[in-house]
PDB file of C-alpha atoms in Angstrom:
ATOM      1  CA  UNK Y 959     123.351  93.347 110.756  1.00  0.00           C
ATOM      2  CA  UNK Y 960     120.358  94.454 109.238  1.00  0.00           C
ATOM      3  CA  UNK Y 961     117.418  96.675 110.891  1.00  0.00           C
ATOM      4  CA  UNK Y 962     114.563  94.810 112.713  1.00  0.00           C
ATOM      5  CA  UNK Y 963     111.800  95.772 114.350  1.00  0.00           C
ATOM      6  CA  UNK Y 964     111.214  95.593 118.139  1.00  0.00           C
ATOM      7  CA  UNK Y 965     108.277  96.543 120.508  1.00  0.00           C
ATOM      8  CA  UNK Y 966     108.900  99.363 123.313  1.00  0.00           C
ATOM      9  CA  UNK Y 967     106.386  98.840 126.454  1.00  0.00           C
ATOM     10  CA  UNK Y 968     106.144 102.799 127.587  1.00  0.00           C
ATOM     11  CA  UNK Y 969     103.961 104.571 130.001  1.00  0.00           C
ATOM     12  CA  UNK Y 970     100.768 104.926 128.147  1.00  0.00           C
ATOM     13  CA  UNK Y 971      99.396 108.008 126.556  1.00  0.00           C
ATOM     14  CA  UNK Y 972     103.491 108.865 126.715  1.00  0.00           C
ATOM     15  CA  UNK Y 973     103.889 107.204 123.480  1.00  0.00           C
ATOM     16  CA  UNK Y 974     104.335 110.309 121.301  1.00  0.00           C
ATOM     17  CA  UNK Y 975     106.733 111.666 123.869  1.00  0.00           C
ATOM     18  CA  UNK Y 976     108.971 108.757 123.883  1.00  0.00           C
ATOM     19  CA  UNK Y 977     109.139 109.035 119.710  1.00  0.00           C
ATOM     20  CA  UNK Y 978     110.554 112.169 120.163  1.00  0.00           C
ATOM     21  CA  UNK Y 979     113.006 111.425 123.031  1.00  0.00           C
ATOM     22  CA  UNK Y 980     113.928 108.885 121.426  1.00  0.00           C
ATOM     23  CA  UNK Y 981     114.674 110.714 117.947  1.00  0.00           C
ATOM     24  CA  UNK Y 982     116.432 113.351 119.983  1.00  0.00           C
ATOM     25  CA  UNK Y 983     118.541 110.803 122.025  1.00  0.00           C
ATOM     26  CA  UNK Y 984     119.637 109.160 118.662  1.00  0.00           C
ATOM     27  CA  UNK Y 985     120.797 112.291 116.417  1.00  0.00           C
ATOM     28  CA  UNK Y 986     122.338 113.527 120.279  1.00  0.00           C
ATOM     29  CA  UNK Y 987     124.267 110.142 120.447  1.00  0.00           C
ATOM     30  CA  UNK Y 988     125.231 110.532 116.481  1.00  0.00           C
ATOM     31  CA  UNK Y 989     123.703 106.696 116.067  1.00  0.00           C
ATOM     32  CA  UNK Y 990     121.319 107.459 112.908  1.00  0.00           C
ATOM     33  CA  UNK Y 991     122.505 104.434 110.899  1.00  0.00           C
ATOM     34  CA  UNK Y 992     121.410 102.006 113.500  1.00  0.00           C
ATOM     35  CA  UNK Y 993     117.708 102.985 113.931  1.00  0.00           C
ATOM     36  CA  UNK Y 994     115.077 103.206 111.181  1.00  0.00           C
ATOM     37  CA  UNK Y 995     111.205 103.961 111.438  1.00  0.00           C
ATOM     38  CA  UNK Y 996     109.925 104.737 114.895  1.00  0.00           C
ATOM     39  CA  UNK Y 997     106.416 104.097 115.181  1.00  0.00           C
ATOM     40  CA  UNK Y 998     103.472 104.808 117.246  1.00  0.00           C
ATOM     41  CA  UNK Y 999     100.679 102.786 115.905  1.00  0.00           C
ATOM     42  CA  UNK Y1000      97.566 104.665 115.274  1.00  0.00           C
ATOM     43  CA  UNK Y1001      94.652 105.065 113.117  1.00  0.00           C
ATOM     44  CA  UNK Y1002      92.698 107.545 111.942  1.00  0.00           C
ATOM     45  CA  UNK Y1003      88.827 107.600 113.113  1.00  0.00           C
ATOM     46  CA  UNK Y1004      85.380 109.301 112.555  1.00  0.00           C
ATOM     47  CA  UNK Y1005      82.815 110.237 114.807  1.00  0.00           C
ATOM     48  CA  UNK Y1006      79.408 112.717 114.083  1.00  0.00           C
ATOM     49  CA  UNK Y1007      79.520 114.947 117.234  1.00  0.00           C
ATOM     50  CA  UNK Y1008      77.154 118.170 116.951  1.00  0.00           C
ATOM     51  CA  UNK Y1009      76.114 116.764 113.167  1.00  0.00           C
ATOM     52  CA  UNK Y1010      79.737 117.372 111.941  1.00  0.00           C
ATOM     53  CA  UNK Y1011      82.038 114.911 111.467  1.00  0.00           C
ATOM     54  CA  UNK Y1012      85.503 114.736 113.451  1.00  0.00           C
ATOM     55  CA  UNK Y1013      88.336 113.150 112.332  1.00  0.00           C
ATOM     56  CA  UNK Y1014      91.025 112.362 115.231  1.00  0.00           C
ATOM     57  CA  UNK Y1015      93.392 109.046 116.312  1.00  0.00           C
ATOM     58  CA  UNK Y1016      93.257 106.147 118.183  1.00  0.00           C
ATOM     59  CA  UNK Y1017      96.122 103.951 119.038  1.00  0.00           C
ATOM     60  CA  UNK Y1018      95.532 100.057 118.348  1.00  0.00           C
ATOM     61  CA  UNK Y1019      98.459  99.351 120.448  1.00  0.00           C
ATOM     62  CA  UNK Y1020      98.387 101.344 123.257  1.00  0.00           C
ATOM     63  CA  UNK Y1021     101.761 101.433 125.591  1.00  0.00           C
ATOM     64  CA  UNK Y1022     103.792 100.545 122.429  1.00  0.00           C
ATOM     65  CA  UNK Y1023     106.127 102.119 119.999  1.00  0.00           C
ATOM     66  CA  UNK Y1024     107.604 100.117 117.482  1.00  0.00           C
ATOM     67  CA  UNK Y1025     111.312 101.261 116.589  1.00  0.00           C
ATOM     68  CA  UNK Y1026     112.846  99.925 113.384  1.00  0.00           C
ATOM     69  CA  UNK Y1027     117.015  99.516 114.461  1.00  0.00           C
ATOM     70  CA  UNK Y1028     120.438  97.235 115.314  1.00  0.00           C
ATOM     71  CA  UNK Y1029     119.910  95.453 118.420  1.00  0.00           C
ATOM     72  CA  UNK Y1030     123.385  96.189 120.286  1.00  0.00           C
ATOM     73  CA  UNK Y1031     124.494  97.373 123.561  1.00  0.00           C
ATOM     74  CA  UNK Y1032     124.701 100.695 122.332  1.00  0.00           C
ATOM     75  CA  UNK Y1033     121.313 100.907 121.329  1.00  0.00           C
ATOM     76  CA  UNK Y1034     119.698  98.799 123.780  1.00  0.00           C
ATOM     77  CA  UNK Y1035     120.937 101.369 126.492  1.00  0.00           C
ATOM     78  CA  UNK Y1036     119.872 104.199 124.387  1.00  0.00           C
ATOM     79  CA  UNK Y1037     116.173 102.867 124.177  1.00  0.00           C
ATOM     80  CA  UNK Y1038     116.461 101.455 127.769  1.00  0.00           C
ATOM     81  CA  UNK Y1039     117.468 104.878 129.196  1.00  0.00           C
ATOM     82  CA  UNK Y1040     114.841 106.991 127.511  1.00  0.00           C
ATOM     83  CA  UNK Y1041     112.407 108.197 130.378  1.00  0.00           C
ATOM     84  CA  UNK Y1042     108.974 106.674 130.350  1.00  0.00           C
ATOM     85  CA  UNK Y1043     110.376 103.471 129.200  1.00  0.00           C
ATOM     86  CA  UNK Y1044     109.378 100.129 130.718  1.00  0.00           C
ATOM     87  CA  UNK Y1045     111.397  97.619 128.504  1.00  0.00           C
ATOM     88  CA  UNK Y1046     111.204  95.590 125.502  1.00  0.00           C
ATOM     89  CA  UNK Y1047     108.348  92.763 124.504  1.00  0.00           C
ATOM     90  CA  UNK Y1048     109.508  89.649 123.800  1.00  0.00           C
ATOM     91  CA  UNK Y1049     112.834  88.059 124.006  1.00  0.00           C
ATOM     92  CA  UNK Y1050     114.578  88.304 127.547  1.00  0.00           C
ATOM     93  CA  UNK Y1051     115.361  91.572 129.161  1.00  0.00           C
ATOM     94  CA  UNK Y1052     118.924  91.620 128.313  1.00  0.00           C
ATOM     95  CA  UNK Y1053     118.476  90.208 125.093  1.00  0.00           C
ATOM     96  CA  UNK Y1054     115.260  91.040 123.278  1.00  0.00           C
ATOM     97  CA  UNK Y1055     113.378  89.756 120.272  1.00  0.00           C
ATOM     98  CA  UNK Y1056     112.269  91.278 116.852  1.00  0.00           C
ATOM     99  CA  UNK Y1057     108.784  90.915 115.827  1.00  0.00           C
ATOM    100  CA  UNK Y1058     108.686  88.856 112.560  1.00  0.00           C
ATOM    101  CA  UNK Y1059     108.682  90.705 109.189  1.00  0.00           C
ATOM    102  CA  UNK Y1060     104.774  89.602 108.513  1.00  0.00           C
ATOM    103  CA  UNK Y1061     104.026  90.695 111.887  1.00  0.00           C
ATOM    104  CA  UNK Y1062     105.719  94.346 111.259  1.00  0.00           C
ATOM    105  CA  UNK Y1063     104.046  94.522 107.763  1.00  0.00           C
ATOM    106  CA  UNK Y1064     100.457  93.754 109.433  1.00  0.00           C
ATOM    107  CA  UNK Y1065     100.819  96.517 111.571  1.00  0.00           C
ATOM    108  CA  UNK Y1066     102.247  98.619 108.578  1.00  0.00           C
ATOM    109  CA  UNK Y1067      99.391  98.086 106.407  1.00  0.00           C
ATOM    110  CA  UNK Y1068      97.167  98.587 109.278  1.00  0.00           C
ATOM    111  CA  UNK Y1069      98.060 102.239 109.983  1.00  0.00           C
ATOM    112  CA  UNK Y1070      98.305 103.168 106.337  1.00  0.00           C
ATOM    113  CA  UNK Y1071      94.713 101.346 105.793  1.00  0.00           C
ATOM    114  CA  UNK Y1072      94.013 104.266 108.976  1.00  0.00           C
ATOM    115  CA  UNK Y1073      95.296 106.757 106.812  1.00  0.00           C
ATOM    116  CA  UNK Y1074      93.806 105.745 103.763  1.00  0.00           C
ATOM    117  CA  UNK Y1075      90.164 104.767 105.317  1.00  0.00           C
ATOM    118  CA  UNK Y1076      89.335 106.231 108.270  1.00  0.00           C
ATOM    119  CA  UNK Y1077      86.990 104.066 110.776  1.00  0.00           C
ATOM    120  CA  UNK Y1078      84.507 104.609 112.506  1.00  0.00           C
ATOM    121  CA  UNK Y1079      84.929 105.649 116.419  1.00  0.00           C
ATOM    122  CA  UNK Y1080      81.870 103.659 117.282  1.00  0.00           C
ATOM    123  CA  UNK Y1081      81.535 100.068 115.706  1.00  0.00           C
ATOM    124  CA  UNK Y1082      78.398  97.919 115.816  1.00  0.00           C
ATOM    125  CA  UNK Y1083      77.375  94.822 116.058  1.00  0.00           C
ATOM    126  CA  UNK Y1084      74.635  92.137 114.435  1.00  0.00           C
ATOM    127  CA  UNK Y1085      72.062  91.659 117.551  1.00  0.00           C
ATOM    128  CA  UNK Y1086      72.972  94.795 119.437  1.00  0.00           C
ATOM    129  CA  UNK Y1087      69.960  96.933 120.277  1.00  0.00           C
ATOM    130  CA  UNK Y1088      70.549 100.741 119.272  1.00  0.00           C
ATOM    131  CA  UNK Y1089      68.480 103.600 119.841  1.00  0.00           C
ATOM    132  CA  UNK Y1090      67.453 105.866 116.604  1.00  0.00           C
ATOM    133  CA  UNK Y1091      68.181 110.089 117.347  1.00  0.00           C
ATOM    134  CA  UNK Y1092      67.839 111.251 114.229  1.00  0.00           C
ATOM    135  CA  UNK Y1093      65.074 111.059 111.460  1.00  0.00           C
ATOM    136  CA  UNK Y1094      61.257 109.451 111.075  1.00  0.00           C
ATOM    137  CA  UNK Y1095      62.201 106.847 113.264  1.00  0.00           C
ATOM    138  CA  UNK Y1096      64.068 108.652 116.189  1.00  0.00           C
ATOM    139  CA  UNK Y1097      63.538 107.512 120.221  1.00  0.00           C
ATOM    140  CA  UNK Y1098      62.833 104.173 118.495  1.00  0.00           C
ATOM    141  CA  UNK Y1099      64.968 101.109 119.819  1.00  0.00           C
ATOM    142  CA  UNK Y1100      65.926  98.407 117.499  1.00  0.00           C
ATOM    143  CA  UNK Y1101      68.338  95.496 117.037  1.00  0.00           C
ATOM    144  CA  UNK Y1102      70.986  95.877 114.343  1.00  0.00           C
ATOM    145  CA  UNK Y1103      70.787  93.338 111.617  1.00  0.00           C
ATOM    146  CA  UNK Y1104      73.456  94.107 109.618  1.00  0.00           C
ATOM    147  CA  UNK Y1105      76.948  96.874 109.071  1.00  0.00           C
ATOM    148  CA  UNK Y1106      78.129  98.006 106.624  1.00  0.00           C
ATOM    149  CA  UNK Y1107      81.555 100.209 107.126  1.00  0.00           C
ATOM    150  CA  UNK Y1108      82.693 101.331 103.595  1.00  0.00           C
ATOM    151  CA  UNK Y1109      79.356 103.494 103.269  1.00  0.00           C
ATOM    152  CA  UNK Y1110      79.349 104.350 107.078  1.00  0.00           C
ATOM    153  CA  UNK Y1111      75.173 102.329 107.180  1.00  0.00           C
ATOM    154  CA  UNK Y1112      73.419 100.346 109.802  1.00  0.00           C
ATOM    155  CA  UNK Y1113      70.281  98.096 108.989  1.00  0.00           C
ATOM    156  CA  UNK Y1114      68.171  98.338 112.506  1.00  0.00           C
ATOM    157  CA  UNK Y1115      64.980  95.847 112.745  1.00  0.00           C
ATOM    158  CA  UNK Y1116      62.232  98.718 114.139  1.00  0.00           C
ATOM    159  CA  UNK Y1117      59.080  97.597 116.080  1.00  0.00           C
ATOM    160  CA  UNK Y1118      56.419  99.271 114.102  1.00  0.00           C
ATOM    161  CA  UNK Y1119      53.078  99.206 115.315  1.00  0.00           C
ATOM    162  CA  UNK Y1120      54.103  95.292 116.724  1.00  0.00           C
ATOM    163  CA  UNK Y1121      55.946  94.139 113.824  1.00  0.00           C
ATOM    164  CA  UNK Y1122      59.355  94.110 112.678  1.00  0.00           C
ATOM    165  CA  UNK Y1123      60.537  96.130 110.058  1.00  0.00           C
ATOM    166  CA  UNK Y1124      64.260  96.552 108.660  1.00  0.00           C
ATOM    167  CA  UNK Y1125      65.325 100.827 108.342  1.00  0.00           C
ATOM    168  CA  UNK Y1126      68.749 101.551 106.663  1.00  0.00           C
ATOM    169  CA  UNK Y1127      70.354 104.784 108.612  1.00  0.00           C
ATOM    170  CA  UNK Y1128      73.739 106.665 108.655  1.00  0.00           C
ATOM    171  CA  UNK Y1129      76.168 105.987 112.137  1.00  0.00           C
ATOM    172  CA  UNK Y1130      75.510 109.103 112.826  1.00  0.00           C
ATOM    173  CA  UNK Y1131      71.609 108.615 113.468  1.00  0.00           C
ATOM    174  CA  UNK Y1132      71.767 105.903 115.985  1.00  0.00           C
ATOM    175  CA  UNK Y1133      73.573 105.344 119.275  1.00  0.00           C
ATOM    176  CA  UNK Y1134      74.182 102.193 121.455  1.00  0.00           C
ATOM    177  CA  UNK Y1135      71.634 101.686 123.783  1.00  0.00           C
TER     178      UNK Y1135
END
């Protein structure tokens, strides 16, 4: 048999503590060659707090770990038994599924497109109404035309003096509303 993936429901925000239970159960129980990659899905995001930037992670998936291994009884038990585990997704509970390969590789490229590019902790949206804090423009409201996330940029329509008028800022000048 080869190694598939499968999808671990845990406690949540007891992800990272399963991982390592779960490492620690398998090099305990001598099993190595049946497990691969165990995987808490995160990526990596930005925020301006204080005028600094702060990196730090967010889980897309959280209350899931993604082990790479040999479905068997063996290792079934061995995931089954680890504490602050709920089960497996998909499949049946005595027999569960593997995610498919495009599936597994979506989620792959996601957290190493987290790594790569960080994003940002706050996301906007065309026709949400933001309010400037920083700069010529600040404790004016606006509505946010467009986003762009590679250069981290908002375009908010201002009312100025009763008419509308488009103002490019940083994320870090503006704040939902």
């Amino acid at each position: 048999m080869s190694l598939q993936w499968y999808v671990v429901h845990a406690y949540s925000n007891y992800e990272h503590k399963v991982k390592s239970s779960l490492e620690e159960r398998i090099k305990l129980f001598g099993l190595d060659e049946k497990f691969g990659q165990i995987l808490v899905p995160t990526e990596e995001v930005v925020e301006m707090r204080e005028g600094q930037k702060r990196r730090s992670e967010r889980k897309f998936f959280p209350g899931y770990v993604l082990v790479q291994m040999e479905m068997d009884d063996d290792t079934w038990h061995l995931v089954k038994e680890v504490p602050k585990v709920l089960g497996f997704i998909g499949g049946s509970s005595d027999k569960p599924a593997p995610i498919s390969e495009s599936e597994a590789g979506a989620i792959l490229d996601r957290v190493q497109e987290g790594v790569d590019k960080p994003r940002p902790k706050v996301l906007f949206e065309p026709g949400e109404v933001v309010r400037v804090t920083d700069g010529p423009f600040n404790d004016f409201n606006g509505v946010v035309e467009q986003v762009n996330y590679d250069k981290s940029k908002v375009r908010v329509a201002v009312q100025i003096l009763g008419r509308s008028t488009p103002v490019d800022l940083e994320f870090s000048q503006v704040e939902k509303a």
